[in-house]
mmCIF file of C-alpha atoms in Angstrom:
data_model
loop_
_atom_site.group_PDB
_atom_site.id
_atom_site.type_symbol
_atom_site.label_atom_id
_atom_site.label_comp_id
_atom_site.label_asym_id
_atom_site.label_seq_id
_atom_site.Cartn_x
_atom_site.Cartn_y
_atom_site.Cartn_z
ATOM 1 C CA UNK A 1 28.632 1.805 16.393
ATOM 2 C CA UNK A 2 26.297 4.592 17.052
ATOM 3 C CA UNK A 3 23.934 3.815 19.319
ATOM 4 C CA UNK A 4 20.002 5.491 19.942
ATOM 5 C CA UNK A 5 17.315 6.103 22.248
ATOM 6 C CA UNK A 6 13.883 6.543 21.448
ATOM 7 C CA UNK A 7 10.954 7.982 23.530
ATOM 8 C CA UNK A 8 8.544 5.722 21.207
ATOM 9 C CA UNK A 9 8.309 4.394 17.908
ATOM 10 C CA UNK A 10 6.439 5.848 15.233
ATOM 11 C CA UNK A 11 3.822 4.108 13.915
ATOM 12 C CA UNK A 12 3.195 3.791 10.123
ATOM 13 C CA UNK A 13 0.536 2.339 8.099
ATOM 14 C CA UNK A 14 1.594 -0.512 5.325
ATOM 15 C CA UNK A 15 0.958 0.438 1.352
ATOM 16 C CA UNK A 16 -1.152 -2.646 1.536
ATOM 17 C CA UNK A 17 -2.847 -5.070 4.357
ATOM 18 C CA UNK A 18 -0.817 -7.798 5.037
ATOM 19 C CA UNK A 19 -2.844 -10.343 5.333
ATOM 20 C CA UNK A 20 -3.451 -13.697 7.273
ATOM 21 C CA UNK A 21 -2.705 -17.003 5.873
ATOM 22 C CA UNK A 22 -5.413 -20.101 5.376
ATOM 23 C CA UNK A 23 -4.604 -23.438 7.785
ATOM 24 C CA UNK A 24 -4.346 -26.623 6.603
ATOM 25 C CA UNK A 25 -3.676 -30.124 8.446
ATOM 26 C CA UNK A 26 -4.127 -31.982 5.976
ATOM 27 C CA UNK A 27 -1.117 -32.805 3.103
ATOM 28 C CA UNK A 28 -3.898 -34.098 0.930
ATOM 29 C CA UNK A 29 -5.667 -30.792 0.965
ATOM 30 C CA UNK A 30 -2.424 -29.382 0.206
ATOM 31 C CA UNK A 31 -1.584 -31.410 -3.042
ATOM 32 C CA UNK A 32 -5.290 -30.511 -4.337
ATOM 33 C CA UNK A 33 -5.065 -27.200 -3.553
ATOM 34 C CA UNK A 34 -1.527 -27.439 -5.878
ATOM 35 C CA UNK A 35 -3.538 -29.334 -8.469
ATOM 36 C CA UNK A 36 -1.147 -28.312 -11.235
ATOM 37 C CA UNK A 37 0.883 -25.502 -9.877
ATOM 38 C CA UNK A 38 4.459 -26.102 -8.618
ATOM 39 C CA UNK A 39 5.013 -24.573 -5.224
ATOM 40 C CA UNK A 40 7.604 -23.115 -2.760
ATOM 41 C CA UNK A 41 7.151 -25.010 0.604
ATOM 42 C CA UNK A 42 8.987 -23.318 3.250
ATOM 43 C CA UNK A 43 9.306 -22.938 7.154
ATOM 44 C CA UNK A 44 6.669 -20.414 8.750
ATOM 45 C CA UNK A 45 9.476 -18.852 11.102
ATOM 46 C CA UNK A 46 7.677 -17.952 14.558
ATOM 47 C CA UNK A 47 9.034 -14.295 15.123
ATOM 48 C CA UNK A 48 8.300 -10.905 14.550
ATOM 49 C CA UNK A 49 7.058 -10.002 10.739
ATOM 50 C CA UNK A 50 9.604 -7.248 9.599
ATOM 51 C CA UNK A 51 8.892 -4.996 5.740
ATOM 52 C CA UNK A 52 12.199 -3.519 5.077
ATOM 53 C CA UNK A 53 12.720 -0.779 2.304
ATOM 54 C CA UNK A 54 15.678 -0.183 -0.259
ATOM 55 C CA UNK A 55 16.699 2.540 -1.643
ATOM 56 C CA UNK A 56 19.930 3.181 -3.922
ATOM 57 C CA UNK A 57 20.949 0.243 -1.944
ATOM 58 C CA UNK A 58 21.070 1.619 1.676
ATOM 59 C CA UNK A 59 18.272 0.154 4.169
ATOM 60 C CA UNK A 60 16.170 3.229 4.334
ATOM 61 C CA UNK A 61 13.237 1.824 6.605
ATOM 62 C CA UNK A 62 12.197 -1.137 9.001
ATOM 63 C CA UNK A 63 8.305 -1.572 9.537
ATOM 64 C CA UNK A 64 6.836 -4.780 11.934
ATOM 65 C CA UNK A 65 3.843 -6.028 10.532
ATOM 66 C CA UNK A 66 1.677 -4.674 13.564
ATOM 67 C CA UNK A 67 -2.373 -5.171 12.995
ATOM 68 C CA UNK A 68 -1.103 -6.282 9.210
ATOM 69 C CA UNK A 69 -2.055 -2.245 8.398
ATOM 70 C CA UNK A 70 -0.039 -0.187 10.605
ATOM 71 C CA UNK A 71 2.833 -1.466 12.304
ATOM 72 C CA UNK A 72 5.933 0.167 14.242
ATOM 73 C CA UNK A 73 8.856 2.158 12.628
ATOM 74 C CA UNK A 74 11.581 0.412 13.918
ATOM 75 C CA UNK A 75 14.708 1.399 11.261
ATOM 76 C CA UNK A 76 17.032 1.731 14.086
ATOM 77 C CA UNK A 77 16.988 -1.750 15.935
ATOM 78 C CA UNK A 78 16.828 -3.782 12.254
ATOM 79 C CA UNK A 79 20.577 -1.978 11.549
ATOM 80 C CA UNK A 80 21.524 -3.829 14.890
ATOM 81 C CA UNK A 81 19.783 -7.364 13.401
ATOM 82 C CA UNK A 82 23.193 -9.526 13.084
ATOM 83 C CA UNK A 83 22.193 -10.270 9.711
ATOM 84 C CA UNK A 84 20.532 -7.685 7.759
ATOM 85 C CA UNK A 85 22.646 -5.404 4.974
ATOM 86 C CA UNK A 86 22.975 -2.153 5.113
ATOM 87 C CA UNK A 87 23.950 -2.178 1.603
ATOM 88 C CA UNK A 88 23.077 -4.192 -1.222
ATOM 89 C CA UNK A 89 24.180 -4.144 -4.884
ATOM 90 C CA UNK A 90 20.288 -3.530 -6.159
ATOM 91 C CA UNK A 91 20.046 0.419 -7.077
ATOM 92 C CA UNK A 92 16.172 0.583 -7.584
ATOM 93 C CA UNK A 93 13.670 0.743 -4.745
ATOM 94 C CA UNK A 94 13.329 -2.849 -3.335
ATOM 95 C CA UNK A 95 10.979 -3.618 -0.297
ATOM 96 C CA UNK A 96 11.045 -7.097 1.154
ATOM 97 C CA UNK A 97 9.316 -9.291 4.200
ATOM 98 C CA UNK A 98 11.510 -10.836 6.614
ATOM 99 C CA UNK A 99 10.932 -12.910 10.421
ATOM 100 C CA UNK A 100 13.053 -11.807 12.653
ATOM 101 C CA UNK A 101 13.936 -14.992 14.974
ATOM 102 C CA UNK A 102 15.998 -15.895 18.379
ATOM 103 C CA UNK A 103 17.257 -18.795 18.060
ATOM 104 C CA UNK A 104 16.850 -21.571 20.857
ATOM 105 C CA UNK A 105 20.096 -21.148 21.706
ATOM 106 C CA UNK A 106 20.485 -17.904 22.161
ATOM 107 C CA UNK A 107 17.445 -17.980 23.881
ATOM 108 C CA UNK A 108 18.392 -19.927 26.561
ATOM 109 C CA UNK A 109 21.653 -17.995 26.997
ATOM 110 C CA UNK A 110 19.650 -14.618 26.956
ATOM 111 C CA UNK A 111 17.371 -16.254 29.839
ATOM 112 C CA UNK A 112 19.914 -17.769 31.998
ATOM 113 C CA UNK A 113 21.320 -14.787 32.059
ATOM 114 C CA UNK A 114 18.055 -13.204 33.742
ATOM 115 C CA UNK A 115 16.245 -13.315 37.208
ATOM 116 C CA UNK A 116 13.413 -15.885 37.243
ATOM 117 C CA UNK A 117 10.839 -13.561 37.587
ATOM 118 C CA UNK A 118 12.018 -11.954 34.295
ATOM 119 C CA UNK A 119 12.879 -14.468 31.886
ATOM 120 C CA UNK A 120 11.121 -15.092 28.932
ATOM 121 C CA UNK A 121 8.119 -17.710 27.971
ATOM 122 C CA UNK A 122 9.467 -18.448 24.641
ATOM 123 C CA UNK A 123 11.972 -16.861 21.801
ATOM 124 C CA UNK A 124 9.317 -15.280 20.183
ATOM 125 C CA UNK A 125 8.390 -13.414 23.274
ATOM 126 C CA UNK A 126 12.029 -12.504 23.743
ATOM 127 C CA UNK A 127 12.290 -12.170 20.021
ATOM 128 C CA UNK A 128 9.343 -8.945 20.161
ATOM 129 C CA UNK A 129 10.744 -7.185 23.240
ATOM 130 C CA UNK A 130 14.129 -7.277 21.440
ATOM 131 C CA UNK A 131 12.759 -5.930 18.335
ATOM 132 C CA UNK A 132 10.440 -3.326 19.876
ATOM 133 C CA UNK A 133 13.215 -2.207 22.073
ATOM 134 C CA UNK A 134 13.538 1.948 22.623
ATOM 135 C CA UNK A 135 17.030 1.712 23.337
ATOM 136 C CA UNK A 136 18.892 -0.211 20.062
ATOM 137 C CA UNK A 137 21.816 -1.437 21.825
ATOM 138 C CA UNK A 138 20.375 -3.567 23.812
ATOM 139 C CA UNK A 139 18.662 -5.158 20.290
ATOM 140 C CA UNK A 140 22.056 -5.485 19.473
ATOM 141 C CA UNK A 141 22.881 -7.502 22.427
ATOM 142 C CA UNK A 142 20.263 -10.009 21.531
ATOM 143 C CA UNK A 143 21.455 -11.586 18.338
ATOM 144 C CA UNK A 144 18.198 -10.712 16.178
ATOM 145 C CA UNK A 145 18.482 -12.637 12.829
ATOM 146 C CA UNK A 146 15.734 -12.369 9.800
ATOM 147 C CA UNK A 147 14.820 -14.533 7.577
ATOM 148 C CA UNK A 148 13.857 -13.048 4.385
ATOM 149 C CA UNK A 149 10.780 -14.807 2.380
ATOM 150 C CA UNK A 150 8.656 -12.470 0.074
ATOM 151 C CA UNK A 151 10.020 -9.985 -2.157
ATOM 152 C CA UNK A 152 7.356 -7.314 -2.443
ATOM 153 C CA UNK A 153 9.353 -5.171 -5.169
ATOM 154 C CA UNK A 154 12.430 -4.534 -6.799
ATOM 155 C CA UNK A 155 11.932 -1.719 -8.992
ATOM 156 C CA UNK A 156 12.435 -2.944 -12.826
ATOM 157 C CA UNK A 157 13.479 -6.160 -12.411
ATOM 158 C CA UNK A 158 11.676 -9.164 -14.754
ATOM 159 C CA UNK A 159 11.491 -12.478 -12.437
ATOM 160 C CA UNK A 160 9.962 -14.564 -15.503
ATOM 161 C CA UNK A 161 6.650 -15.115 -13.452
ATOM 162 C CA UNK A 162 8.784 -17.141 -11.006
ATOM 163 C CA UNK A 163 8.780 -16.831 -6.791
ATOM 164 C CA UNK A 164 11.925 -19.353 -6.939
ATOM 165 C CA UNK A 165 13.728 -16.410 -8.832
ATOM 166 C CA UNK A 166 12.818 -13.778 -6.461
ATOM 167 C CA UNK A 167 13.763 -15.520 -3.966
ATOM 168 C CA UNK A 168 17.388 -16.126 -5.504
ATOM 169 C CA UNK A 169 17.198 -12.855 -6.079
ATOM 170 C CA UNK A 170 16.995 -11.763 -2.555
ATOM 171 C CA UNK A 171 19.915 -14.201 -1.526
ATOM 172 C CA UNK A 172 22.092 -12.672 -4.214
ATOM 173 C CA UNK A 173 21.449 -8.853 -2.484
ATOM 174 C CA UNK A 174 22.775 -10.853 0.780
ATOM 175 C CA UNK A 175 19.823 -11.635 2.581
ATOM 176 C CA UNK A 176 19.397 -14.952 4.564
ATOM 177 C CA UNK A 177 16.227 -16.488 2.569
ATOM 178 C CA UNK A 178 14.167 -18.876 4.234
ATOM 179 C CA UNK A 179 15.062 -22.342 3.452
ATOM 180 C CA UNK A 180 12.416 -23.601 0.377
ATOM 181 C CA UNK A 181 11.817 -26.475 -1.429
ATOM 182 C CA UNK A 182 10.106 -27.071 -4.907
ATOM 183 C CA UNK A 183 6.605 -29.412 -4.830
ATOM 184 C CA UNK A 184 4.174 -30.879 -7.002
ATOM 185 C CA UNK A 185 1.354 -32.093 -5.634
ATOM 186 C CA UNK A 186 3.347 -35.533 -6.356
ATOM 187 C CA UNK A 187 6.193 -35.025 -4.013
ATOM 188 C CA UNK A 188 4.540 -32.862 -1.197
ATOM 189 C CA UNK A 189 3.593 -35.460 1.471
ATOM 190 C CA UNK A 190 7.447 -36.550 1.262
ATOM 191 C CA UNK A 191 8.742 -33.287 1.366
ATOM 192 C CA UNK A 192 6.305 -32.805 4.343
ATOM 193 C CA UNK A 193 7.775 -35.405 6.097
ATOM 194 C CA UNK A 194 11.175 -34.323 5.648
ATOM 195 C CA UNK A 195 10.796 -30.520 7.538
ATOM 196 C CA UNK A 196 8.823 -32.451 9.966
ATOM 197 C CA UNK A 197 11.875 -34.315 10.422
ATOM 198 C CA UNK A 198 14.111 -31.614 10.896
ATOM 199 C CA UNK A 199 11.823 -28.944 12.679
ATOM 200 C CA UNK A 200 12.959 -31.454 15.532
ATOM 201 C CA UNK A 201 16.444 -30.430 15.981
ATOM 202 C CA UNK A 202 16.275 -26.966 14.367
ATOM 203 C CA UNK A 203 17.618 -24.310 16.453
ATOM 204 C CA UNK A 204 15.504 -21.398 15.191
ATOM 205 C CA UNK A 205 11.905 -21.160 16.196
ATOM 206 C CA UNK A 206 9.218 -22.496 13.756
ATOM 207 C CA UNK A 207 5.344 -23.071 14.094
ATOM 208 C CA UNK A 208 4.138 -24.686 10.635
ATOM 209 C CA UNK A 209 5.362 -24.778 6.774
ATOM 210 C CA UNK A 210 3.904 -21.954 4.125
ATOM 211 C CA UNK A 211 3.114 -23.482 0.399
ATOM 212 C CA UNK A 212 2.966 -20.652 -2.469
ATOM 213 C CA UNK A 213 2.483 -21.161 -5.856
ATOM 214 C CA UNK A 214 5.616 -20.486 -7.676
ATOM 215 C CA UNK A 215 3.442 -18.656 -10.598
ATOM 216 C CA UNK A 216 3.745 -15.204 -9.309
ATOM 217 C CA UNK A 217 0.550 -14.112 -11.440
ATOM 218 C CA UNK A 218 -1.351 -16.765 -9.411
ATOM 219 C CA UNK A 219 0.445 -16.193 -6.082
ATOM 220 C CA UNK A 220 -1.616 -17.560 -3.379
ATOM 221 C CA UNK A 221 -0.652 -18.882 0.361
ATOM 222 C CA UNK A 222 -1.874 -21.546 2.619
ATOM 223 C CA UNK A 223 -0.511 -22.293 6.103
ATOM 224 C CA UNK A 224 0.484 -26.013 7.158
ATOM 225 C CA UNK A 225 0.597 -26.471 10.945
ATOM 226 C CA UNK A 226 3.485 -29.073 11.579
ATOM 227 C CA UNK A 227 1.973 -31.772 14.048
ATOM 228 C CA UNK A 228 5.840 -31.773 15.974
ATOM 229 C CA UNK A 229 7.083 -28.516 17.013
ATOM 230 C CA UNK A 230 10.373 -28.392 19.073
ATOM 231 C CA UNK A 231 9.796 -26.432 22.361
#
């Protein structure tokens, strides 16, 4: 493995804001907001937002969110993620958005490993410094995985107006997707209660659950805060 050092990263402005999410407590507010639309309800990983870019199916660039309109180039460390392809079968540009996590864990391992003084508050806090890191082998060291859960574009391709088939999509190029469930606004409190269930003994890092319509032409987001999140 070839290994880099950086003096900084570059910075880079997105092709388009990316945006905050609305917050919702309330599983009744989230079956109106449904109404008739089914939905993708899936963990809100607590990372490090990462855009990565396809092309001829080599990873060609890594991007963190940052501000949510310029964010760091950081191409380098996201070849050291112990996850991410470097290849993929897609030909056509395809640019996807991934969290890149620490799991508990590892977490703990990492910190055990460390003086007191300069272990980490939480995995996301370890999960940024590893990201952001100058030096890519020590991001290698760490164990980064992402989570991959909106397909921005893949040049060409006809997903039938569906997220559920982009998302298949992206686990057939090899990509870990973020575990998803279908809702109506009949099942959701029950399917609710079921990731509240296991957020418990999950080992990655998660701080809520993100509902999407599965209509892409309608494609809107709300963010549901979990009311038990394992520490």
């Amino acid at each position: 493995v070839g290994y880099e050092v950086l003096s900084e990263l570059p910075k880079e402005q997105h092709p388009s804001p990316m945006l905050s999410l609305d917050k919702t407590k309330d599983t009744e507010q989230l079956a109106a907001w449904l109404g008739e639309h089914p939905g993708l309800l899936s963990w809100k990983m607590d990372g490090l937002t990462i855009v990565l870019t396809y092309q001829e199916g080599t990873l060609q660039k890594a991007v963190t969110r940052g501000n949510g309109q310029v964010g760091e180039v950081i191409t380098g460390n996201a070849r050291m993620f112990d996850n991410v392809p470097l290849q993929i079968p897609f030909q056509g540009e395809l640019v996807l958005r991934g969290e890149a996590v620490i799991t508990y864990s590892r977490f703990r391992e990492i910190n055990e490993s460390l003086p007191a003084e300069e272990q980490y508050k939480n995995p996301r806090n370890l999960c940024s410094g590893s990201v952001r890191q100058l030096n890519n082998e020590i991001t290698a060291k760490r164990n980064v995985e992402l989570y991959a859960f909106t397909l921005v574009e893949a040049e060409g391709v006809d997903f039938e107006n569906s997220q559920k088939n982009k998302m298949e999509f992206m686990r057939k190029q090899g990509f870990q997707v973020v575990e998803y469930k279908l809702v109506t606004r009949e099942n959701i409190a029950e399917t609710v209660e079921w990731f509240s269930d296991k957020v418990k003994t999950n080992d990655f890092p998660s701080d809520g659950l993100v509902l999407l319509y599965d209509d892409i032409e309608s494609v809107s987001y709300t963010h549901l805060t979990l009311p038990t999140i394992r520490l």
